[in-house]
Amino acid sequence: SYDAVGTSAPLVLDAGNLIVDAGATITHTVGTTAVVGSIYIDVQTGSVTIDGTVDAKSKGFAGGGVASDGSGTGKGIYDSGNSGNGGGGGHAGAGGQGNSAGSTGGGTYGSSTAPVTAGSGGAGGFGANTVGTVGGGIIRINSRGNIAIGGTIQANTASGLVITTSG
């Protein structure tokens, strides 16, 4: 077991191959407003074969609660002065604009090719169950050998309810 929450140190495999079999999943815990985990694996001498899933979907910074901003550097902004909409969180791309001028999407930051930061959370909206979604997580896999992907690698976010999404 390897817990990457609060650290950027990789899980190092200094001998052999990494094989993620079909039906198997590598993931990390969901982020909060301040701390997120990551999947960072460094295979020193072997190869990587992924036939299962490496999953950081919705594992980034927390989304905003009802009528509140998201979290993270590119957090979505809640518009309290209009109809109560929330903007989406950003990361390598800008977050989506909410349905009013003040519900801005979060800005871009970080890298999509060498991520060290997680996606930001979207803002919540006004009304029951209109919370912002959690941003996408972090996946880094380094290998001195080949990397073969027959399975799924995902670090995106879920679609938001109403107009609220995240990066």
CSV table of N, CA and C in Angstrom, one decimal:
chain,number,residue,atom,x,y,z
A,1,SER,N,0.8,-1.2,0.0
A,1,SER,CA,0.0,0.0,0.0
A,1,SER,C,0.9,1.2,0.0
A,2,TYR,N,0.5,2.2,-0.8
A,2,TYR,CA,1.3,3.4,-1.0
A,2,TYR,C,0.3,4.6,-0.9
A,3,ASP,N,0.5,5.5,0.0
A,3,ASP,CA,-0.3,6.7,0.2
A,3,ASP,C,0.4,7.9,-0.3
A,4,ALA,N,-0.1,8.5,-1.4
A,4,ALA,CA,0.6,9.6,-2.0
A,4,ALA,C,-0.1,11.0,-1.6
A,5,VAL,N,-1.0,11.0,-0.6
A,5,VAL,CA,-1.6,12.2,-0.2
A,5,VAL,C,-0.6,13.1,0.5
A,6,GLY,N,-0.5,14.3,0.1
A,6,GLY,CA,0.4,15.3,0.7
A,6,GLY,C,1.9,15.1,0.3
A,7,THR,N,2.2,14.3,-0.7
A,7,THR,CA,3.6,14.1,-1.1
A,7,THR,C,3.7,14.1,-2.6
A,8,SER,N,4.8,14.5,-3.1
A,8,SER,CA,5.0,14.4,-4.6
A,8,SER,C,6.0,13.3,-4.9
A,9,ALA,N,6.4,12.5,-3.9
A,9,ALA,CA,7.3,11.4,-4.1
A,9,ALA,C,6.7,10.3,-4.8
A,10,PRO,N,7.3,9.8,-5.8
A,10,PRO,CA,6.7,8.7,-6.6
A,10,PRO,C,6.8,7.3,-5.9
A,11,LEU,N,6.0,6.4,-6.3
A,11,LEU,CA,6.1,5.0,-5.9
A,11,LEU,C,7.1,4.5,-6.9
A,12,VAL,N,8.3,4.1,-6.5
A,12,VAL,CA,9.4,3.6,-7.3
A,12,VAL,C,9.4,2.1,-7.4
A,13,LEU,N,9.4,1.6,-8.6
A,13,LEU,CA,9.6,0.1,-8.8
A,13,LEU,C,11.0,0.0,-9.4
A,14,ASP,N,11.9,-0.4,-8.6
A,14,ASP,CA,13.3,-0.5,-9.1
A,14,ASP,C,13.7,-1.8,-9.8
A,15,ALA,N,12.8,-2.7,-9.8
A,15,ALA,CA,13.1,-3.9,-10.6
A,15,ALA,C,11.7,-4.5,-11.1
A,16,GLY,N,11.7,-5.0,-12.3
A,16,GLY,CA,10.5,-5.7,-12.8
A,16,GLY,C,9.6,-4.7,-13.5
A,17,ASN,N,8.4,-5.3,-13.9
A,17,ASN,CA,7.4,-4.6,-14.7
A,17,ASN,C,6.2,-4.2,-13.8
A,18,LEU,N,5.5,-3.2,-14.3
A,18,LEU,CA,4.2,-2.8,-13.7
A,18,LEU,C,3.1,-3.4,-14.6
A,19,ILE,N,2.3,-4.2,-14.1
A,19,ILE,CA,1.2,-4.8,-14.9
A,19,ILE,C,-0.1,-4.5,-14.2
A,20,VAL,N,-1.0,-3.8,-14.8
A,20,VAL,CA,-2.4,-3.6,-14.2
A,20,VAL,C,-3.3,-4.4,-15.1
A,21,ASP,N,-3.7,-5.5,-14.5
A,21,ASP,CA,-4.6,-6.5,-15.2
A,21,ASP,C,-6.0,-6.0,-15.5
A,22,ALA,N,-6.6,-6.5,-16.5
A,22,ALA,CA,-8.0,-6.2,-16.7
A,22,ALA,C,-8.9,-6.4,-15.5
A,23,GLY,N,-9.7,-5.5,-15.1
A,23,GLY,CA,-10.5,-5.6,-13.9
A,23,GLY,C,-9.8,-5.0,-12.7
A,24,ALA,N,-8.5,-4.7,-12.7
A,24,ALA,CA,-7.8,-4.0,-11.6
A,24,ALA,C,-7.8,-2.5,-11.8
A,25,THR,N,-7.7,-1.8,-10.7
A,25,THR,CA,-7.8,-0.3,-10.7
A,25,THR,C,-6.7,0.2,-9.7
A,26,ILE,N,-6.0,1.2,-10.2
A,26,ILE,CA,-5.1,2.0,-9.4
A,26,ILE,C,-5.8,3.4,-9.3
A,27,THR,N,-5.9,3.9,-8.0
A,27,THR,CA,-6.6,5.2,-7.8
A,27,THR,C,-6.0,5.9,-6.6
A,28,HIS,N,-6.5,7.1,-6.3
A,28,HIS,CA,-6.1,7.7,-5.1
A,28,HIS,C,-7.4,8.4,-4.5
A,29,THR,N,-7.2,8.9,-3.3
A,29,THR,CA,-8.4,9.4,-2.5
A,29,THR,C,-8.8,10.7,-3.1
A,30,VAL,N,-10.1,11.1,-2.9
A,30,VAL,CA,-10.6,12.4,-3.3
A,30,VAL,C,-10.0,13.5,-2.6
A,31,GLY,N,-9.7,14.6,-3.3
A,31,GLY,CA,-9.1,15.8,-2.7
A,31,GLY,C,-10.1,16.6,-1.8
A,32,THR,N,-9.5,17.5,-1.1
A,32,THR,CA,-10.3,18.4,-0.2
A,32,THR,C,-10.1,19.8,-0.7
A,33,THR,N,-10.4,20.8,0.1
A,33,THR,CA,-10.1,22.2,-0.4
A,33,THR,C,-8.6,22.5,-0.3
A,34,ALA,N,-7.8,21.7,0.4
A,34,ALA,CA,-6.4,22.0,0.6
A,34,ALA,C,-5.4,20.9,0.2
A,35,VAL,N,-5.8,19.7,0.3
A,35,VAL,CA,-4.9,18.6,0.0
A,35,VAL,C,-5.5,17.6,-1.0
A,36,VAL,N,-4.6,17.3,-2.0
A,36,VAL,CA,-5.0,16.2,-2.9
A,36,VAL,C,-3.9,15.2,-3.0
A,37,GLY,N,-4.3,14.0,-3.4
A,37,GLY,CA,-3.4,12.9,-3.6
A,37,GLY,C,-3.0,12.9,-5.1
A,38,SER,N,-2.2,11.9,-5.4
A,38,SER,CA,-1.8,11.8,-6.8
A,38,SER,C,-1.4,10.3,-7.1
A,39,ILE,N,-1.4,10.0,-8.4
A,39,ILE,CA,-0.8,8.7,-8.8
A,39,ILE,C,0.5,9.0,-9.5
A,40,TYR,N,1.6,8.7,-8.9
A,40,TYR,CA,2.9,9.0,-9.5
A,40,TYR,C,3.7,7.7,-9.4
A,41,ILE,N,4.0,7.1,-10.5
A,41,ILE,CA,4.7,5.8,-10.5
A,41,ILE,C,5.9,5.9,-11.4
A,42,ASP,N,7.0,5.5,-10.9
A,42,ASP,CA,8.3,5.5,-11.6
A,42,ASP,C,8.8,4.1,-11.7
A,43,VAL,N,8.8,3.5,-12.9
A,43,VAL,CA,9.3,2.2,-13.2
A,43,VAL,C,10.7,2.3,-13.7
A,44,GLN,N,11.7,1.9,-12.9
A,44,GLN,CA,13.1,2.2,-13.1
A,44,GLN,C,13.7,1.3,-14.2
A,45,THR,N,13.4,0.0,-14.3
A,45,THR,CA,14.0,-0.9,-15.2
A,45,THR,C,13.1,-1.6,-16.2
A,46,GLY,N,11.9,-1.7,-15.9
A,46,GLY,CA,11.0,-2.5,-16.7
A,46,GLY,C,10.0,-1.7,-17.5
A,47,SER,N,8.9,-2.4,-17.9
A,47,SER,CA,7.9,-1.8,-18.8
A,47,SER,C,6.6,-1.7,-18.0
A,48,VAL,N,5.6,-1.0,-18.6
A,48,VAL,CA,4.3,-0.8,-18.0
A,48,VAL,C,3.3,-1.3,-19.0
A,49,THR,N,2.4,-2.2,-18.5
A,49,THR,CA,1.3,-2.7,-19.2
A,49,THR,C,0.0,-2.4,-18.5
A,50,ILE,N,-0.9,-1.6,-19.1
A,50,ILE,CA,-2.2,-1.2,-18.4
A,50,ILE,C,-3.3,-1.8,-19.2
A,51,ASP,N,-3.9,-2.9,-18.7
A,51,ASP,CA,-5.1,-3.5,-19.3
A,51,ASP,C,-6.3,-3.2,-18.4
A,52,GLY,N,-6.1,-2.7,-17.2
A,52,GLY,CA,-7.1,-2.3,-16.3
A,52,GLY,C,-7.4,-0.8,-16.4
A,53,THR,N,-7.5,-0.2,-15.2
A,53,THR,CA,-7.8,1.2,-15.1
A,53,THR,C,-6.9,1.9,-14.2
A,54,VAL,N,-6.4,3.1,-14.6
A,54,VAL,CA,-5.7,4.0,-13.7
A,54,VAL,C,-6.6,5.2,-13.6
A,55,ASP,N,-7.2,5.5,-12.4
A,55,ASP,CA,-8.4,6.3,-12.3
A,55,ASP,C,-8.1,7.5,-11.3
A,56,ALA,N,-8.1,8.7,-11.8
A,56,ALA,CA,-8.0,9.9,-11.0
A,56,ALA,C,-9.2,10.8,-11.3
A,57,LYS,N,-10.3,10.2,-11.9
A,57,LYS,CA,-11.5,11.0,-12.2
A,57,LYS,C,-12.1,11.5,-11.0
A,58,SER,N,-12.3,12.9,-11.0
A,58,SER,CA,-13.0,13.6,-9.9
A,58,SER,C,-12.2,13.3,-8.6
A,59,LYS,N,-10.9,13.4,-8.6
A,59,LYS,CA,-10.1,13.2,-7.4
A,59,LYS,C,-9.2,14.4,-7.1
A,60,GLY,N,-9.5,15.6,-7.7
A,60,GLY,CA,-8.8,16.8,-7.5
A,60,GLY,C,-9.4,17.6,-6.4
A,61,PHE,N,-9.3,19.0,-6.6
A,61,PHE,CA,-9.8,19.9,-5.5
A,61,PHE,C,-11.3,19.8,-5.4
A,62,ALA,N,-11.8,20.0,-4.2
A,62,ALA,CA,-13.2,19.9,-3.9
A,62,ALA,C,-14.1,20.9,-4.6
A,63,GLY,N,-15.3,20.5,-5.0
A,63,GLY,CA,-16.2,21.5,-5.6
A,63,GLY,C,-16.9,22.3,-4.5
A,64,GLY,N,-17.4,23.4,-4.8
A,64,GLY,CA,-18.1,24.3,-3.9
A,64,GLY,C,-19.4,23.7,-3.4
A,65,GLY,N,-19.8,24.0,-2.2
A,65,GLY,CA,-21.1,23.6,-1.7
A,65,GLY,C,-22.2,24.4,-2.3
A,66,VAL,N,-23.4,24.2,-1.9
A,66,VAL,CA,-24.5,25.1,-2.4
A,66,VAL,C,-24.2,26.5,-2.2
A,67,ALA,N,-24.3,27.4,-3.2
A,67,ALA,CA,-24.0,28.8,-3.1
A,67,ALA,C,-22.6,29.2,-2.6
A,68,SER,N,-21.6,28.5,-3.1
A,68,SER,CA,-20.2,28.8,-2.8
A,68,SER,C,-19.2,28.5,-3.9
A,69,ASP,N,-18.1,29.1,-3.8
A,69,ASP,CA,-17.0,28.9,-4.8
A,69,ASP,C,-16.4,27.5,-4.7
A,70,GLY,N,-15.8,27.1,-5.8
A,70,GLY,CA,-15.1,25.8,-5.7
A,70,GLY,C,-13.7,26.1,-5.0
A,71,SER,N,-12.8,25.1,-5.1
A,71,SER,CA,-11.5,25.3,-4.5
A,71,SER,C,-10.4,25.0,-5.5
A,72,GLY,N,-9.2,25.4,-5.1
A,72,GLY,CA,-8.0,25.3,-6.0
A,72,GLY,C,-7.7,26.5,-6.7
A,73,THR,N,-6.5,26.5,-7.4
A,73,THR,CA,-6.0,27.7,-8.1
A,73,THR,C,-7.0,28.3,-9.1
A,74,GLY,N,-7.6,27.4,-9.9
A,74,GLY,CA,-8.6,27.8,-10.9
A,74,GLY,C,-10.0,27.6,-10.5
A,75,LYS,N,-10.4,27.8,-9.3
A,75,LYS,CA,-11.7,27.5,-8.8
A,75,LYS,C,-12.8,28.2,-9.6
A,76,GLY,N,-14.0,27.5,-9.7
A,76,GLY,CA,-15.1,28.2,-10.2
A,76,GLY,C,-15.7,29.2,-9.2
A,77,ILE,N,-16.3,30.2,-9.8
A,77,ILE,CA,-16.8,31.3,-8.9
A,77,ILE,C,-18.4,31.3,-8.9
A,78,TYR,N,-18.9,31.4,-7.7
A,78,TYR,CA,-20.4,31.5,-7.5
A,78,TYR,C,-20.8,32.9,-7.7
A,79,ASP,N,-21.9,33.1,-8.4
A,79,ASP,CA,-22.5,34.5,-8.6
A,79,ASP,C,-23.7,34.7,-7.7
A,80,SER,N,-23.4,35.4,-6.6
A,80,SER,CA,-24.5,35.5,-5.6
A,80,SER,C,-25.5,36.7,-5.9
A,81,GLY,N,-25.0,37.6,-6.8
A,81,GLY,CA,-25.8,38.7,-7.2
A,81,GLY,C,-26.8,38.5,-8.3
A,82,ASN,N,-26.8,37.4,-8.9
A,82,ASN,CA,-27.7,37.3,-10.0
A,82,ASN,C,-28.7,36.1,-9.7
A,83,SER,N,-28.7,35.1,-10.6
A,83,SER,CA,-29.6,34.0,-10.4
A,83,SER,C,-28.9,32.8,-9.7
A,84,GLY,N,-27.8,33.0,-9.1
A,84,GLY,CA,-27.1,32.0,-8.3
A,84,GLY,C,-26.5,30.9,-9.1
A,85,ASN,N,-25.7,31.2,-10.1
A,85,ASN,CA,-25.1,30.2,-10.9
A,85,ASN,C,-23.6,30.0,-10.5
A,86,GLY,N,-23.0,28.9,-10.8
A,86,GLY,CA,-21.6,28.6,-10.5
A,86,GLY,C,-20.9,28.3,-11.8
A,87,GLY,N,-19.6,28.8,-11.8
A,87,GLY,CA,-18.7,28.5,-13.0
A,87,GLY,C,-17.9,27.3,-12.7
A,88,GLY,N,-17.4,26.7,-13.8
A,88,GLY,CA,-16.6,25.5,-13.7
A,88,GLY,C,-15.2,25.8,-13.3
A,89,GLY,N,-14.5,24.8,-12.7
A,89,GLY,CA,-13.1,24.9,-12.3
A,89,GLY,C,-12.2,24.7,-13.5
A,90,GLY,N,-11.0,25.2,-13.4
A,90,GLY,CA,-10.1,25.1,-14.5
A,90,GLY,C,-8.9,24.3,-14.2
A,91,HIS,N,-8.0,24.0,-15.1
A,91,HIS,CA,-6.7,23.4,-15.0
A,91,HIS,C,-5.9,23.7,-16.2
A,92,ALA,N,-5.7,22.7,-17.1
A,92,ALA,CA,-5.0,22.9,-18.3
A,92,ALA,C,-5.9,23.7,-19.3
A,93,GLY,N,-7.2,23.7,-19.1
A,93,GLY,CA,-8.1,24.5,-19.9
A,93,GLY,C,-9.0,25.3,-18.9
A,94,ALA,N,-9.5,26.4,-19.4
A,94,ALA,CA,-10.4,27.2,-18.6
A,94,ALA,C,-11.7,26.5,-18.2
A,95,GLY,N,-12.2,26.8,-17.0
A,95,GLY,CA,-13.5,26.3,-16.6
A,95,GLY,C,-14.6,27.0,-17.3
A,96,GLY,N,-15.7,26.3,-17.4
A,96,GLY,CA,-16.9,26.9,-18.2
A,96,GLY,C,-17.6,28.0,-17.4
A,97,GLN,N,-18.1,28.9,-18.2
A,97,GLN,CA,-18.8,30.1,-17.7
A,97,GLN,C,-20.2,29.6,-17.2
A,98,GLY,N,-20.6,30.0,-16.1
A,98,GLY,CA,-22.0,29.7,-15.6
A,98,GLY,C,-23.0,30.5,-16.5
A,99,ASN,N,-24.2,30.5,-16.0
A,99,ASN,CA,-25.3,31.0,-16.8
A,99,ASN,C,-25.5,32.5,-16.5
A,100,SER,N,-24.6,33.2,-15.8
A,100,SER,CA,-24.7,34.6,-15.5
A,100,SER,C,-23.3,35.2,-15.5
A,101,ALA,N,-23.2,36.5,-15.7
A,101,ALA,CA,-21.9,37.1,-15.9
A,101,ALA,C,-20.9,37.0,-14.8
A,102,GLY,N,-21.4,36.9,-13.6
A,102,GLY,CA,-20.6,36.8,-12.4
A,102,GLY,C,-20.1,35.4,-12.1
A,103,SER,N,-20.7,34.4,-12.7
A,103,SER,CA,-20.4,33.0,-12.4
A,103,SER,C,-19.3,32.5,-13.4
A,104,THR,N,-18.1,33.1,-13.2
A,104,THR,CA,-17.0,32.8,-14.1
A,104,THR,C,-16.3,31.5,-13.8
A,105,GLY,N,-15.8,30.9,-14.9
A,105,GLY,CA,-15.0,29.7,-14.9
A,105,GLY,C,-13.6,30.0,-14.4
A,106,GLY,N,-13.0,29.0,-13.8
A,106,GLY,CA,-11.6,29.2,-13.3
A,106,GLY,C,-10.6,29.3,-14.4
A,107,GLY,N,-9.5,29.9,-14.2
A,107,GLY,CA,-8.5,30.1,-15.2
A,107,GLY,C,-7.6,28.9,-15.4
A,108,THR,N,-6.7,29.0,-16.4
A,108,THR,CA,-5.8,27.9,-16.7
A,108,THR,C,-4.5,28.0,-15.8
A,109,TYR,N,-4.0,26.9,-15.5
A,109,TYR,CA,-2.7,26.8,-14.7
A,109,TYR,C,-2.2,25.4,-14.9
A,110,GLY,N,-0.9,25.2,-14.5
A,110,GLY,CA,-0.3,23.9,-14.5
A,110,GLY,C,-0.1,23.4,-15.9
A,111,SER,N,0.2,22.1,-16.0
A,111,SER,CA,0.6,21.4,-17.3
A,111,SER,C,-0.3,20.2,-17.5
A,112,SER,N,-0.7,20.0,-18.8
A,112,SER,CA,-1.4,18.8,-19.1
A,112,SER,C,-0.5,17.7,-19.5
A,113,THR,N,0.7,17.9,-19.7
A,113,THR,CA,1.7,16.9,-20.1
A,113,THR,C,2.6,16.4,-19.0
A,114,ALA,N,2.8,17.2,-18.0
A,114,ALA,CA,3.6,16.9,-16.8
A,114,ALA,C,2.9,17.4,-15.6
A,115,PRO,N,1.8,16.9,-15.2
A,115,PRO,CA,1.0,17.5,-14.1
A,115,PRO,C,1.6,17.3,-12.8
A,116,VAL,N,1.6,18.4,-12.0
A,116,VAL,CA,1.9,18.3,-10.6
A,116,VAL,C,0.8,18.9,-9.7
A,117,THR,N,-0.2,19.5,-10.4
A,117,THR,CA,-1.3,20.1,-9.7
A,117,THR,C,-2.6,19.4,-10.2
A,118,ALA,N,-3.6,19.4,-9.3
A,118,ALA,CA,-4.9,18.8,-9.6
A,118,ALA,C,-5.8,19.8,-10.2
A,119,GLY,N,-6.9,19.4,-10.8
A,119,GLY,CA,-7.9,20.2,-11.4
A,119,GLY,C,-8.7,20.9,-10.2
A,120,SER,N,-9.1,22.1,-10.5
A,120,SER,CA,-9.9,22.8,-9.5
A,120,SER,C,-11.4,22.5,-9.5
A,121,GLY,N,-12.0,22.7,-8.4
A,121,GLY,CA,-13.4,22.4,-8.2
A,121,GLY,C,-14.3,23.4,-8.8
A,122,GLY,N,-15.5,23.0,-9.3
A,122,GLY,CA,-16.5,24.0,-9.8
A,122,GLY,C,-17.3,24.6,-8.7
A,123,ALA,N,-17.9,25.7,-8.9
A,123,ALA,CA,-18.7,26.4,-7.9
A,123,ALA,C,-20.1,25.8,-7.8
A,124,GLY,N,-20.6,25.8,-6.6
A,124,GLY,CA,-22.0,25.4,-6.4
A,124,GLY,C,-23.0,26.4,-7.0
A,125,GLY,N,-24.2,26.0,-7.1
A,125,GLY,CA,-25.3,26.9,-7.6
A,125,GLY,C,-26.2,27.2,-6.4
A,126,PHE,N,-27.3,28.0,-6.8
A,126,PHE,CA,-28.3,28.3,-5.8
A,126,PHE,C,-29.4,27.3,-5.8
A,127,GLY,N,-29.7,26.6,-4.8
A,127,GLY,CA,-30.7,25.6,-4.8
A,127,GLY,C,-30.2,24.3,-4.3
A,128,ALA,N,-31.1,23.5,-3.9
A,128,ALA,CA,-30.8,22.2,-3.3
A,128,ALA,C,-30.0,21.3,-4.3
A,129,ASN,N,-29.0,20.6,-3.9
A,129,ASN,CA,-28.3,19.7,-4.7
A,129,ASN,C,-27.5,20.3,-5.8
A,130,THR,N,-27.3,21.6,-5.9
A,130,THR,CA,-26.5,22.1,-7.0
A,130,THR,C,-25.1,22.4,-6.5
A,131,VAL,N,-24.4,21.4,-6.0
A,131,VAL,CA,-23.0,21.5,-5.6
A,131,VAL,C,-22.1,21.4,-6.8
A,132,GLY,N,-20.9,22.0,-6.7
A,132,GLY,CA,-19.9,22.0,-7.7
A,132,GLY,C,-19.2,20.6,-7.7
A,133,THR,N,-18.7,20.2,-8.9
A,133,THR,CA,-18.0,18.9,-9.0
A,133,THR,C,-16.6,19.0,-8.6
A,134,VAL,N,-16.0,17.9,-8.2
A,134,VAL,CA,-14.6,17.8,-7.9
A,134,VAL,C,-13.8,17.9,-9.1
A,135,GLY,N,-12.6,18.5,-9.1
A,135,GLY,CA,-11.7,18.6,-10.3
A,135,GLY,C,-11.1,17.3,-10.5
A,136,GLY,N,-10.4,17.2,-11.7
A,136,GLY,CA,-9.7,15.9,-12.0
A,136,GLY,C,-8.4,15.8,-11.2
A,137,GLY,N,-8.0,14.6,-11.0
A,137,GLY,CA,-6.8,14.3,-10.2
A,137,GLY,C,-5.5,14.3,-11.1
A,138,ILE,N,-4.5,13.7,-10.5
A,138,ILE,CA,-3.1,13.8,-11.1
A,138,ILE,C,-2.7,12.3,-11.3
A,139,ILE,N,-2.2,12.1,-12.6
A,139,ILE,CA,-1.6,10.8,-12.9
A,139,ILE,C,-0.3,11.1,-13.6
A,140,ARG,N,0.8,10.5,-13.1
A,140,ARG,CA,2.1,10.5,-13.8
A,140,ARG,C,2.7,9.1,-13.8
A,141,ILE,N,3.0,8.6,-14.9
A,141,ILE,CA,3.7,7.3,-15.0
A,141,ILE,C,4.9,7.4,-15.9
A,142,ASN,N,6.1,7.2,-15.2
A,142,ASN,CA,7.3,7.2,-15.9
A,142,ASN,C,7.8,5.8,-16.1
A,143,SER,N,8.4,5.5,-17.2
A,143,SER,CA,9.0,4.1,-17.4
A,143,SER,C,10.2,4.2,-18.3
A,144,ARG,N,11.3,3.5,-17.9
A,144,ARG,CA,12.5,3.4,-18.8
A,144,ARG,C,12.2,2.5,-20.0
A,145,GLY,N,11.2,1.6,-19.8
A,145,GLY,CA,10.8,0.7,-20.9
A,145,GLY,C,9.6,1.2,-21.6
A,146,ASN,N,8.9,0.3,-22.3
A,146,ASN,CA,7.7,0.6,-23.0
A,146,ASN,C,6.5,0.8,-22.1
A,147,ILE,N,5.5,1.6,-22.6
A,147,ILE,CA,4.2,1.7,-21.9
A,147,ILE,C,3.2,1.3,-22.9
A,148,ALA,N,2.5,0.2,-22.6
A,148,ALA,CA,1.4,-0.3,-23.4
A,148,ALA,C,0.1,-0.1,-22.7
A,149,ILE,N,-0.9,0.6,-23.4
A,149,ILE,CA,-2.2,0.9,-22.8
A,149,ILE,C,-3.3,0.2,-23.5
A,150,GLY,N,-3.9,-0.8,-22.9
A,150,GLY,CA,-5.0,-1.5,-23.5
A,150,GLY,C,-6.3,-1.3,-22.7
A,151,GLY,N,-6.1,-0.6,-21.6
A,151,GLY,CA,-7.2,-0.3,-20.7
A,151,GLY,C,-7.5,1.2,-20.7
A,152,THR,N,-7.8,1.8,-19.5
A,152,THR,CA,-8.2,3.2,-19.4
A,152,THR,C,-7.4,3.9,-18.4
A,153,ILE,N,-7.0,5.2,-18.8
A,153,ILE,CA,-6.3,6.1,-17.9
A,153,ILE,C,-7.2,7.4,-18.0
A,154,GLN,N,-7.7,7.8,-16.8
A,154,GLN,CA,-8.6,9.0,-16.8
A,154,GLN,C,-8.3,9.9,-15.6
A,155,ALA,N,-8.3,11.2,-15.8
A,155,ALA,CA,-8.1,12.2,-14.8
A,155,ALA,C,-9.0,13.4,-15.0
A,156,ASN,N,-10.1,13.1,-15.6
A,156,ASN,CA,-11.1,14.2,-15.9
A,156,ASN,C,-12.0,14.4,-14.7
A,157,THR,N,-13.1,15.1,-14.9
A,157,THR,CA,-14.1,15.3,-13.9
A,157,THR,C,-15.5,14.8,-14.4
A,158,ALA,N,-16.4,14.7,-13.5
A,158,ALA,CA,-17.8,14.4,-13.8
A,158,ALA,C,-18.5,15.6,-14.3
A,159,SER,N,-19.5,15.5,-15.1
A,159,SER,CA,-20.4,16.6,-15.5
A,159,SER,C,-21.1,17.2,-14.3
A,160,GLY,N,-21.2,18.5,-14.3
A,160,GLY,CA,-21.9,19.1,-13.2
A,160,GLY,C,-23.4,19.1,-13.3
A,161,LEU,N,-24.1,19.3,-12.2
A,161,LEU,CA,-25.6,19.4,-12.3
A,161,LEU,C,-25.9,20.9,-12.7
A,162,VAL,N,-26.8,21.0,-13.5
A,162,VAL,CA,-27.2,22.3,-14.0
A,162,VAL,C,-26.1,22.9,-14.9
A,163,ILE,N,-25.4,24.0,-14.5
A,163,ILE,CA,-24.4,24.6,-15.3
A,163,ILE,C,-23.0,24.4,-14.6
A,164,THR,N,-22.9,23.8,-13.5
A,164,THR,CA,-21.6,23.7,-12.7
A,164,THR,C,-20.8,22.5,-13.1
A,165,THR,N,-19.6,22.8,-13.6
A,165,THR,CA,-18.6,21.7,-13.9
A,165,THR,C,-17.2,22.2,-13.4
A,166,SER,N,-16.3,21.3,-13.5
A,166,SER,CA,-14.9,21.6,-13.0
A,166,SER,C,-13.9,21.0,-14.0
A,167,GLY,N,-12.6,21.5,-13.8
A,167,GLY,CA,-11.5,21.1,-14.7
A,167,GLY,C,-10.7,19.9,-14.3
